[in-house]
PDB file of C-alpha atoms and ligand atoms in Angstrom:
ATOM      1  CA  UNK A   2      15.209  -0.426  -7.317  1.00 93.00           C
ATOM      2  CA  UNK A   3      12.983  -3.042  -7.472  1.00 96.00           C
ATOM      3  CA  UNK A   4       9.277  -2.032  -6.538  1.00 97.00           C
ATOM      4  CA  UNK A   5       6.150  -4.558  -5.698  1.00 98.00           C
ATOM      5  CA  UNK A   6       2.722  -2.479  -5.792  1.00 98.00           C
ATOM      6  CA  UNK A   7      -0.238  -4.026  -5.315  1.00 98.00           C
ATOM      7  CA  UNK A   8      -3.884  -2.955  -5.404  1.00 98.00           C
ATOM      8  CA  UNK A   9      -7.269  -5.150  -4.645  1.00 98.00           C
ATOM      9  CA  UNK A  10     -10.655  -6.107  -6.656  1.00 98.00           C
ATOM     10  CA  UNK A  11     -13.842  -4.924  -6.173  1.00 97.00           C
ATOM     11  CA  UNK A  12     -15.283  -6.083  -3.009  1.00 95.00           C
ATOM     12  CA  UNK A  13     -18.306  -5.115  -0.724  1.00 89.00           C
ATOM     13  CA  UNK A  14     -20.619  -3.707  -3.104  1.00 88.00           C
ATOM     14  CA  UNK A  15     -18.275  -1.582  -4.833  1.00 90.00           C
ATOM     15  CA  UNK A  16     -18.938  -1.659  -8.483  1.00 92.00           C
ATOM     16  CA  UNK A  17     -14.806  -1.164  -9.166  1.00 95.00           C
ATOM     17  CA  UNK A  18     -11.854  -0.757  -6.726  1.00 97.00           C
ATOM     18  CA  UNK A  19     -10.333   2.840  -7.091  1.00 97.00           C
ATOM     19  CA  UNK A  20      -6.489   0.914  -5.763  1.00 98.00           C
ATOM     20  CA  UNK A  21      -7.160  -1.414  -8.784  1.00 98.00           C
ATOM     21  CA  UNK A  22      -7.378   1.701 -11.255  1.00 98.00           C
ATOM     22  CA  UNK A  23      -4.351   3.342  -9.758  1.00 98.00           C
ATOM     23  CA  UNK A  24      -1.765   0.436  -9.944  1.00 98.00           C
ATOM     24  CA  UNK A  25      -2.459  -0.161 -13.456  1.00 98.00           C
ATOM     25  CA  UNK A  26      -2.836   3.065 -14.608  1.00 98.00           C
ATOM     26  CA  UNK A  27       0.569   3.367 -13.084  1.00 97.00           C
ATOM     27  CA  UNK A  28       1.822  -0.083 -14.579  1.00 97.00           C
ATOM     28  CA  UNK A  29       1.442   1.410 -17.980  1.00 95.00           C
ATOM     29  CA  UNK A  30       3.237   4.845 -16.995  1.00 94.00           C
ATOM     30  CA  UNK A  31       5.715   4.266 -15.126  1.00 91.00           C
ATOM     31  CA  UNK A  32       7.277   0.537 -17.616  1.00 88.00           C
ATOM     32  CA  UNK A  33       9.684   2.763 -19.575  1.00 85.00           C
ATOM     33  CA  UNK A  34      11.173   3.962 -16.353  1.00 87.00           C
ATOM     34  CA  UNK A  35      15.094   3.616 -16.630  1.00 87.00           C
ATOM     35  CA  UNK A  36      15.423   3.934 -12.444  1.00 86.00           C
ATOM     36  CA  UNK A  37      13.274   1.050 -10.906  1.00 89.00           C
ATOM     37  CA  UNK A  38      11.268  -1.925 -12.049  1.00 93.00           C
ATOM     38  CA  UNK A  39       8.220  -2.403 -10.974  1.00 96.00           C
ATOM     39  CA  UNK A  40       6.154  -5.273 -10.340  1.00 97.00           C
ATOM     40  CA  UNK A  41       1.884  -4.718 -10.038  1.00 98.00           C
ATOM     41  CA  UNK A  42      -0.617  -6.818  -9.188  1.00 98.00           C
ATOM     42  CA  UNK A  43      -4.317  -6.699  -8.095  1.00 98.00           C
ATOM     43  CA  UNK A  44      -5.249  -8.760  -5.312  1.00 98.00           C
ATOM     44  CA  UNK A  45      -8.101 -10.602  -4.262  1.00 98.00           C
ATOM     45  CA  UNK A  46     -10.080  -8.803  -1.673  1.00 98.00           C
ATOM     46  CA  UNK A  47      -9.581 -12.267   0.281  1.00 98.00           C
ATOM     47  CA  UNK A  48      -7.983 -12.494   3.482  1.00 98.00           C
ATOM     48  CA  UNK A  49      -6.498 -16.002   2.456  1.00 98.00           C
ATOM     49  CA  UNK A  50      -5.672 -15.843  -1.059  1.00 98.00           C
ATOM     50  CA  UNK A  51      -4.342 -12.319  -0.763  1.00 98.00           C
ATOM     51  CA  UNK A  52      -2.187 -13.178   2.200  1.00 98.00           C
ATOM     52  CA  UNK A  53      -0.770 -16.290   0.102  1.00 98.00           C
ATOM     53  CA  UNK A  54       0.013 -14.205  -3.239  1.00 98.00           C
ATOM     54  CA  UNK A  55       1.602 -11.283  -1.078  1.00 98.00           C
ATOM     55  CA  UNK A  56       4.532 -13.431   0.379  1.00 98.00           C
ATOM     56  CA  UNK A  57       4.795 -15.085  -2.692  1.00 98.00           C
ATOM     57  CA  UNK A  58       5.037 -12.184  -4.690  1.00 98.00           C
ATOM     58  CA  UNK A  59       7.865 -11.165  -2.360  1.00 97.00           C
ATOM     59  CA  UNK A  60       9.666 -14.592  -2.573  1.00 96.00           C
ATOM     60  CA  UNK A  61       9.804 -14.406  -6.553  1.00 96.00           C
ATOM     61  CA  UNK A  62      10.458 -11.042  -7.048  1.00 96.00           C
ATOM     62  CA  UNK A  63      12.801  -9.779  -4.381  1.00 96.00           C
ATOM     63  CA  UNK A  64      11.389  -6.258  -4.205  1.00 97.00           C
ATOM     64  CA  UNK A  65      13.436  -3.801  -2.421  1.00 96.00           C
ATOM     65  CA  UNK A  66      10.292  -1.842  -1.654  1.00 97.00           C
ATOM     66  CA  UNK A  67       6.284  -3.103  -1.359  1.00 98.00           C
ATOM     67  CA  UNK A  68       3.817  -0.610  -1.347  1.00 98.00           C
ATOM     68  CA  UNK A  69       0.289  -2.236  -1.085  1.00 98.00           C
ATOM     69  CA  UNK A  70      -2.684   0.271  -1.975  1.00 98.00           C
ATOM     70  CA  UNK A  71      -6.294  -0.208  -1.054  1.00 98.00           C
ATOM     71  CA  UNK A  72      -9.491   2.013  -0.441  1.00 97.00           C
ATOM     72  CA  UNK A  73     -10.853   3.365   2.285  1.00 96.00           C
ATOM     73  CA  UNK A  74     -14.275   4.414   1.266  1.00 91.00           C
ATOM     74  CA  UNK A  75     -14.859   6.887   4.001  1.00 89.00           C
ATOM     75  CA  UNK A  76     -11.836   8.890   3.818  1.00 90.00           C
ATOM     76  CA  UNK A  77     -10.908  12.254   2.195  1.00 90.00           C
ATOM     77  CA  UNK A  78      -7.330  11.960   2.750  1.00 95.00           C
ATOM     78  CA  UNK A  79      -4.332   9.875   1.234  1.00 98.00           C
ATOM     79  CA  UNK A  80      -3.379   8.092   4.255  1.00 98.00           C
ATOM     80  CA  UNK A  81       0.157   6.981   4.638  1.00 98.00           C
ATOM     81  CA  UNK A  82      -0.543   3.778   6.902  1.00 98.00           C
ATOM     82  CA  UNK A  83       2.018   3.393  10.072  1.00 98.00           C
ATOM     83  CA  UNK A  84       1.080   0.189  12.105  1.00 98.00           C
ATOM     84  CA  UNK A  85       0.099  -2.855  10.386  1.00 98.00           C
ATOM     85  CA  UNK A  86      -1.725  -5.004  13.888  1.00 98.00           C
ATOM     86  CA  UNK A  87      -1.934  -9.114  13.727  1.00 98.00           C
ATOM     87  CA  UNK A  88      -5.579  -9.224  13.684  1.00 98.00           C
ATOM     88  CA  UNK A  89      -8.752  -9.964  11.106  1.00 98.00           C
ATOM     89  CA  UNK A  90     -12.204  -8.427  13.021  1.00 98.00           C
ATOM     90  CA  UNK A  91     -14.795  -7.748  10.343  1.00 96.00           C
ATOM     91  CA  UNK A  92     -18.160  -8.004  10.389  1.00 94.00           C
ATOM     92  CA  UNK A  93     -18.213  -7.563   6.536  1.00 92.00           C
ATOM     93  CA  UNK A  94     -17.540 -10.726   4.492  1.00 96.00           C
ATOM     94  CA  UNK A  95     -14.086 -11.120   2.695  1.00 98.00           C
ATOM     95  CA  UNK A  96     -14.869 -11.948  -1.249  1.00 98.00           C
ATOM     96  CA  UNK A  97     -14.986 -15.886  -0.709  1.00 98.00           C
ATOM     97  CA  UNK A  98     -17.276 -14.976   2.454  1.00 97.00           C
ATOM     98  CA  UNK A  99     -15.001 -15.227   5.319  1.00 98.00           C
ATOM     99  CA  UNK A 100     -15.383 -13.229   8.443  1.00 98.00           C
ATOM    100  CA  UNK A 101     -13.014 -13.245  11.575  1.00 98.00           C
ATOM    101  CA  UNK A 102     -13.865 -12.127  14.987  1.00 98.00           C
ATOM    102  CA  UNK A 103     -10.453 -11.138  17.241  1.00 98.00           C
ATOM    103  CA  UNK A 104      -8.361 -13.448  15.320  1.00 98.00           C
ATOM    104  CA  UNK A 105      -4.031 -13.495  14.963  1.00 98.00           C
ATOM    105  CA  UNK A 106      -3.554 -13.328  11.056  1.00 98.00           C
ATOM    106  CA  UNK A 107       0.225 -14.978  12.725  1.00 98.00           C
ATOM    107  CA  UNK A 108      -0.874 -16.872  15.776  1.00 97.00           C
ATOM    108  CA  UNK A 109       2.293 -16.166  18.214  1.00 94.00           C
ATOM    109  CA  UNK A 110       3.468 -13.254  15.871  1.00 97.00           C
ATOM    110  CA  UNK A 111       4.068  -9.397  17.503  1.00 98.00           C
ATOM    111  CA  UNK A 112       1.359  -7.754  17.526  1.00 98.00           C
ATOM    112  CA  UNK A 113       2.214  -5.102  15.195  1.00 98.00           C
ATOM    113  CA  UNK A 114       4.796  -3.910  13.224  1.00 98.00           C
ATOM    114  CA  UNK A 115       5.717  -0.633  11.990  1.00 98.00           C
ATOM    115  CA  UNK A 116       6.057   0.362   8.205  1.00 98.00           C
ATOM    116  CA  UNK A 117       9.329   0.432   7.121  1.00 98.00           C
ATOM    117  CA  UNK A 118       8.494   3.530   4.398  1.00 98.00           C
ATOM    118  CA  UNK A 119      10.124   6.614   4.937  1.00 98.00           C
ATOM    119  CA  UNK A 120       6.504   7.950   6.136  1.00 98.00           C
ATOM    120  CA  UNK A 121       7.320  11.906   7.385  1.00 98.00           C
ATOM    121  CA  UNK A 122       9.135  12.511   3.547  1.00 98.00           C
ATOM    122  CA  UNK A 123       6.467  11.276   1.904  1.00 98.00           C
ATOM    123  CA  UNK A 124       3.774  13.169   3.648  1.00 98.00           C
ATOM    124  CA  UNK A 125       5.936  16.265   2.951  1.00 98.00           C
ATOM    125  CA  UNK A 126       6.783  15.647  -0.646  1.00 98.00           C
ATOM    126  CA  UNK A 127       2.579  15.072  -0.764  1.00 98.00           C
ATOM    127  CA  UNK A 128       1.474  17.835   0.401  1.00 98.00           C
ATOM    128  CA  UNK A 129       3.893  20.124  -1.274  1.00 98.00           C
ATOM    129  CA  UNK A 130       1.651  19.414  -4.229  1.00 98.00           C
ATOM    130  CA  UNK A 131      -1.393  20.568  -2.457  1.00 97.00           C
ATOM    131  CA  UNK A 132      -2.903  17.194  -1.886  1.00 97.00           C
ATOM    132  CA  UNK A 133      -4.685  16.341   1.080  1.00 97.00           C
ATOM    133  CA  UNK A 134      -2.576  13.390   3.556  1.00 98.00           C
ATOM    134  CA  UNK A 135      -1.890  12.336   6.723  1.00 98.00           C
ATOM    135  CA  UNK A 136      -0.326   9.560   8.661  1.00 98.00           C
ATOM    136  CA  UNK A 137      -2.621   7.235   9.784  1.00 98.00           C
ATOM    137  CA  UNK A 138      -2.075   5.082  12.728  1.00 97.00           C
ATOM    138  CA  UNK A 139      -4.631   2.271  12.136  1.00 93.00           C
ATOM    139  CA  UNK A 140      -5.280  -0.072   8.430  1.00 97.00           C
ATOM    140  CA  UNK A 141      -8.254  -1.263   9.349  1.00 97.00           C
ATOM    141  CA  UNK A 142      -8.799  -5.009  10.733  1.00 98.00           C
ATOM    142  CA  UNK A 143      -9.520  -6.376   7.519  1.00 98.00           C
ATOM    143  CA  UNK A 144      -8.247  -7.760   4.085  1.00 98.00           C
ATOM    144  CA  UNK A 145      -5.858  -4.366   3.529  1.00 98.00           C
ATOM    145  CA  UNK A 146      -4.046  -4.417   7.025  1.00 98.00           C
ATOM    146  CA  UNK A 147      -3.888  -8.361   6.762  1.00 98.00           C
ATOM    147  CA  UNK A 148      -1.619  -8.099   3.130  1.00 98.00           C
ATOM    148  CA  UNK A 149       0.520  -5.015   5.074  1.00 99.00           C
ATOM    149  CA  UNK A 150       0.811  -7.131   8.275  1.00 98.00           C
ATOM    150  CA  UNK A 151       1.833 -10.468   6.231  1.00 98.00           C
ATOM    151  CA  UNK A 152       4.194  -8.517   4.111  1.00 98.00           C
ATOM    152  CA  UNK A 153       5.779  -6.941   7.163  1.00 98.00           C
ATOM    153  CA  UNK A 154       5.981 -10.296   8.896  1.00 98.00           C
ATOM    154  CA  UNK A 155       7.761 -11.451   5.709  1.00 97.00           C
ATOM    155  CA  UNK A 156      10.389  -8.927   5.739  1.00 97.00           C
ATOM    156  CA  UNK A 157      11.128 -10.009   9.374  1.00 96.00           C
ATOM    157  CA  UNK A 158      10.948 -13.656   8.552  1.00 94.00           C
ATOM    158  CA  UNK A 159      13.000 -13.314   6.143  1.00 92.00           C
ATOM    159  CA  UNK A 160      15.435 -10.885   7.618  1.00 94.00           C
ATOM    160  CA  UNK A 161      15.112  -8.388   4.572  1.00 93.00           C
ATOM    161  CA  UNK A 162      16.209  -4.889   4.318  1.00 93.00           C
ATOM    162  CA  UNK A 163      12.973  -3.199   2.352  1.00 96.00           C
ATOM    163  CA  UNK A 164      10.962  -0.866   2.565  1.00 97.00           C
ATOM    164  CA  UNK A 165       7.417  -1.653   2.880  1.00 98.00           C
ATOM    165  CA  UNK A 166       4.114  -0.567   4.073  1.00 98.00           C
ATOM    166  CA  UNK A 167       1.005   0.453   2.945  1.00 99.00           C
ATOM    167  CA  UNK A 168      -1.333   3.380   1.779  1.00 98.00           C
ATOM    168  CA  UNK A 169      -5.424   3.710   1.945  1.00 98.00           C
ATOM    169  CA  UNK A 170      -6.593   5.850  -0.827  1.00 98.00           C
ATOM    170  CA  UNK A 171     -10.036   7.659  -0.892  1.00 96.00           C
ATOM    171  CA  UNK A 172     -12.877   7.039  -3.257  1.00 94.00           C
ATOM    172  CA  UNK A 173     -12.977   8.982  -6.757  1.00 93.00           C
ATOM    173  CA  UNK A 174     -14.046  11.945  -6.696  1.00 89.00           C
ATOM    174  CA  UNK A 175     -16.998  11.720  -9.470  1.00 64.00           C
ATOM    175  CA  UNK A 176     -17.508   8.012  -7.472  1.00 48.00           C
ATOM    176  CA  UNK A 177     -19.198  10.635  -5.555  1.00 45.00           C
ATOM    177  CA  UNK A 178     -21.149  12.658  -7.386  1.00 49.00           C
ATOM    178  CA  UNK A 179     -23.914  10.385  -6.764  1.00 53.00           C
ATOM    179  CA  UNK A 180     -23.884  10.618  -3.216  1.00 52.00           C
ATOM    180  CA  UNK A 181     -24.425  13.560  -0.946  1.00 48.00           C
ATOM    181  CA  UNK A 182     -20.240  13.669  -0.699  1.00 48.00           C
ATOM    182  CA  UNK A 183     -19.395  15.457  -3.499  1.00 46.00           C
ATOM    183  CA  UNK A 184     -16.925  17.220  -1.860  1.00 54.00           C
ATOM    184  CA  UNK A 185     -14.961  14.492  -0.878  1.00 67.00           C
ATOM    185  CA  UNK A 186     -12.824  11.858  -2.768  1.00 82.00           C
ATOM    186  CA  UNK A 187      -9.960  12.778  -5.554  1.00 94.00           C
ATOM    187  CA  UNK A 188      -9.132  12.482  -8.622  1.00 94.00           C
ATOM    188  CA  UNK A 189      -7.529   9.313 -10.588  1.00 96.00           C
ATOM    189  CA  UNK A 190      -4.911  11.879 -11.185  1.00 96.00           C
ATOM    190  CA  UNK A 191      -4.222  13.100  -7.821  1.00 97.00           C
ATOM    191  CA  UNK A 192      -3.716  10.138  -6.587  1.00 97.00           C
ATOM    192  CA  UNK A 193      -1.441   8.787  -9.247  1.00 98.00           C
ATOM    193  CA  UNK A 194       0.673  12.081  -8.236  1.00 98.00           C
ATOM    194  CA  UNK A 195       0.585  10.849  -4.633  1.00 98.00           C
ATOM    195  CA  UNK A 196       2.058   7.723  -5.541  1.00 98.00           C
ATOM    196  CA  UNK A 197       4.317   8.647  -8.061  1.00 97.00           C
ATOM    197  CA  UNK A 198       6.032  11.158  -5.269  1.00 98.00           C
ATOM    198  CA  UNK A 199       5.852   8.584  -2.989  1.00 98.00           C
ATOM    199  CA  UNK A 200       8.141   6.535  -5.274  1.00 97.00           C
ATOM    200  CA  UNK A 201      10.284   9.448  -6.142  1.00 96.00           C
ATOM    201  CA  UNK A 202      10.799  10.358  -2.005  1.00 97.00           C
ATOM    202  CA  UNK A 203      11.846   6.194  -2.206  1.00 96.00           C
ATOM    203  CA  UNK A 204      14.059   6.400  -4.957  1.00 93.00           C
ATOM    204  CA  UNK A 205      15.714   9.725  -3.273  1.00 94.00           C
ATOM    205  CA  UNK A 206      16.086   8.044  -0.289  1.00 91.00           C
ATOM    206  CA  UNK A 207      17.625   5.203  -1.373  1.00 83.00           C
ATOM    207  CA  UNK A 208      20.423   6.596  -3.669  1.00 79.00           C
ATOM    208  CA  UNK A 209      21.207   8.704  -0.414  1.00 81.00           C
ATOM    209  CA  UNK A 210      21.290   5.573   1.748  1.00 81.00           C
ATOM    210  CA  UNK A 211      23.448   3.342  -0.641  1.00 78.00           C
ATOM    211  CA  UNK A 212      25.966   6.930  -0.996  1.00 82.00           C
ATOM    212  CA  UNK A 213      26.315   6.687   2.575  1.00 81.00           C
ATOM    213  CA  UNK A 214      26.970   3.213   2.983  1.00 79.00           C
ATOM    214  CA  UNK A 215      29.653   3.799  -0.042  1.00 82.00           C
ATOM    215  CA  UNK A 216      31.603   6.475   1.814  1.00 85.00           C
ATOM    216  CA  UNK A 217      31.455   4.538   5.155  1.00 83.00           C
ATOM    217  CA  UNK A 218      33.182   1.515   3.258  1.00 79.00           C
ATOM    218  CA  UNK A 219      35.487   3.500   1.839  1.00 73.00           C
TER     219      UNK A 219
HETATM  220  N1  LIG B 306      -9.820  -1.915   0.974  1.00 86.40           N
HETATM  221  C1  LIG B 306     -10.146  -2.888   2.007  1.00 86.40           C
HETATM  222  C2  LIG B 306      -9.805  -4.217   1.400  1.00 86.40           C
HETATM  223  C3  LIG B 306      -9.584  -3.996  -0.052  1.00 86.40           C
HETATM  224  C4  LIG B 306      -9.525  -2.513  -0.202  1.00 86.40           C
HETATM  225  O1  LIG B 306      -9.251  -1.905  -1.242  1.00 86.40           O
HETATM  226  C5  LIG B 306      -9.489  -2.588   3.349  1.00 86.40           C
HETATM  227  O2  LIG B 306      -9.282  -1.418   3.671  1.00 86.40           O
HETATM  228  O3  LIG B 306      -9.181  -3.520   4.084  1.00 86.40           O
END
């Protein structure tokens, strides 16, 4: 199984992204691993640039699952993303200073598209260890949902058969210490159990499909 993750750079004030962290702290654990390879990047907190490196990410490494990661700093819970919607509205500046009022990221594209990740099984697998998720019905209108809606529109482009789809994560935890919401956020290592069960539900779920489509053939 090949796997595309990708997290973002700092942007709006944020002195470091918490989705940068987590992909590369799972880059390093995860490169011995026999079952899938996977590819990480960080991406620019740019609605252009990021939307261009996403598809071509996907074009060079043919991944047979893309899970994009970014934060959502005013959330307490892992939030498995379900609709990715063709539209940048922000009133806060993208990292090279663009802003986009009611605009089509695909002008003529659907509106939305659904993930393709197996969304219920991952929530379950999640909170069997106690962690705090939910589905989420709405990315955001801004750089994150733009990367899952490109990537989804990719997948249909290109007719592929992949998983993808994307997750918000919450601040740190000791991010927020400094604030008046120390209750909320988790840790580095949370997360990176989120994610790692999230592949594990994927790898699960794939062995099971390709069985299937084995004993149908034969
Ligand atoms: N979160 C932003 C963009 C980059 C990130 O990590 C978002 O939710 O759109």
């Amino acid at each position: 199984m090949r796997i595309l993750l990708t997290g973002f750079n700092e942007f709006g004030g944020l002195e470091y992204n918490p989705s940068e962290v987590i992909v590369k702290e799972l880059a390093e654990r995860l490169k011995f691993s026999e079952s899938y390879s996977l590819l990480v990047e960080v991406l620019p907190t740019e609605f252009y640039k990021a939307g261009m490196r996403i598809r071509e990410l996907m074009e060079t490494f043919k991944p047979d699952v893309v899970i994009g990661l970014g934060v959502a700093v005013d959330r307490h819970f892992i939030q498995l993303e379900r609709i990715a919607l063709n539209l940048m509205d922000t009133v806060v500046p993208d990292n090279a200073g663009a802003i986009y009022a009611g605009t089509q990221i695909v002008p003529d594209g659907p509106l939305a598209y659904l993930a393709t990740l197996p969304l219920d099984k991952m929530r379950a697998r999640i909170q069997s260890l106690g962690l705090p998720v939910e589905i989420s019905n709405h990315a955001g209108t801004y750089v994150c949902n733009n990367v899952f809606y490109l990537a989804r529109h990719e997948t249909e482009r290109l007719g592929l058969n992949i998983r993808c789809g994307f997750i918000h994560i919450p601040p740190f935890a000791s991010e927020n210490r400094t604030t008046n919401h120390h209750r909320l956020g988790l840790s580095p290592h949370q997360i990176i159990k989120a994610i790692e069960a999230c592949i594990d539900v994927l790898q699960e779920t794939t062995a099971s499909e390709n069985r299937l489509r084995r004993n149908q053939s034969n």
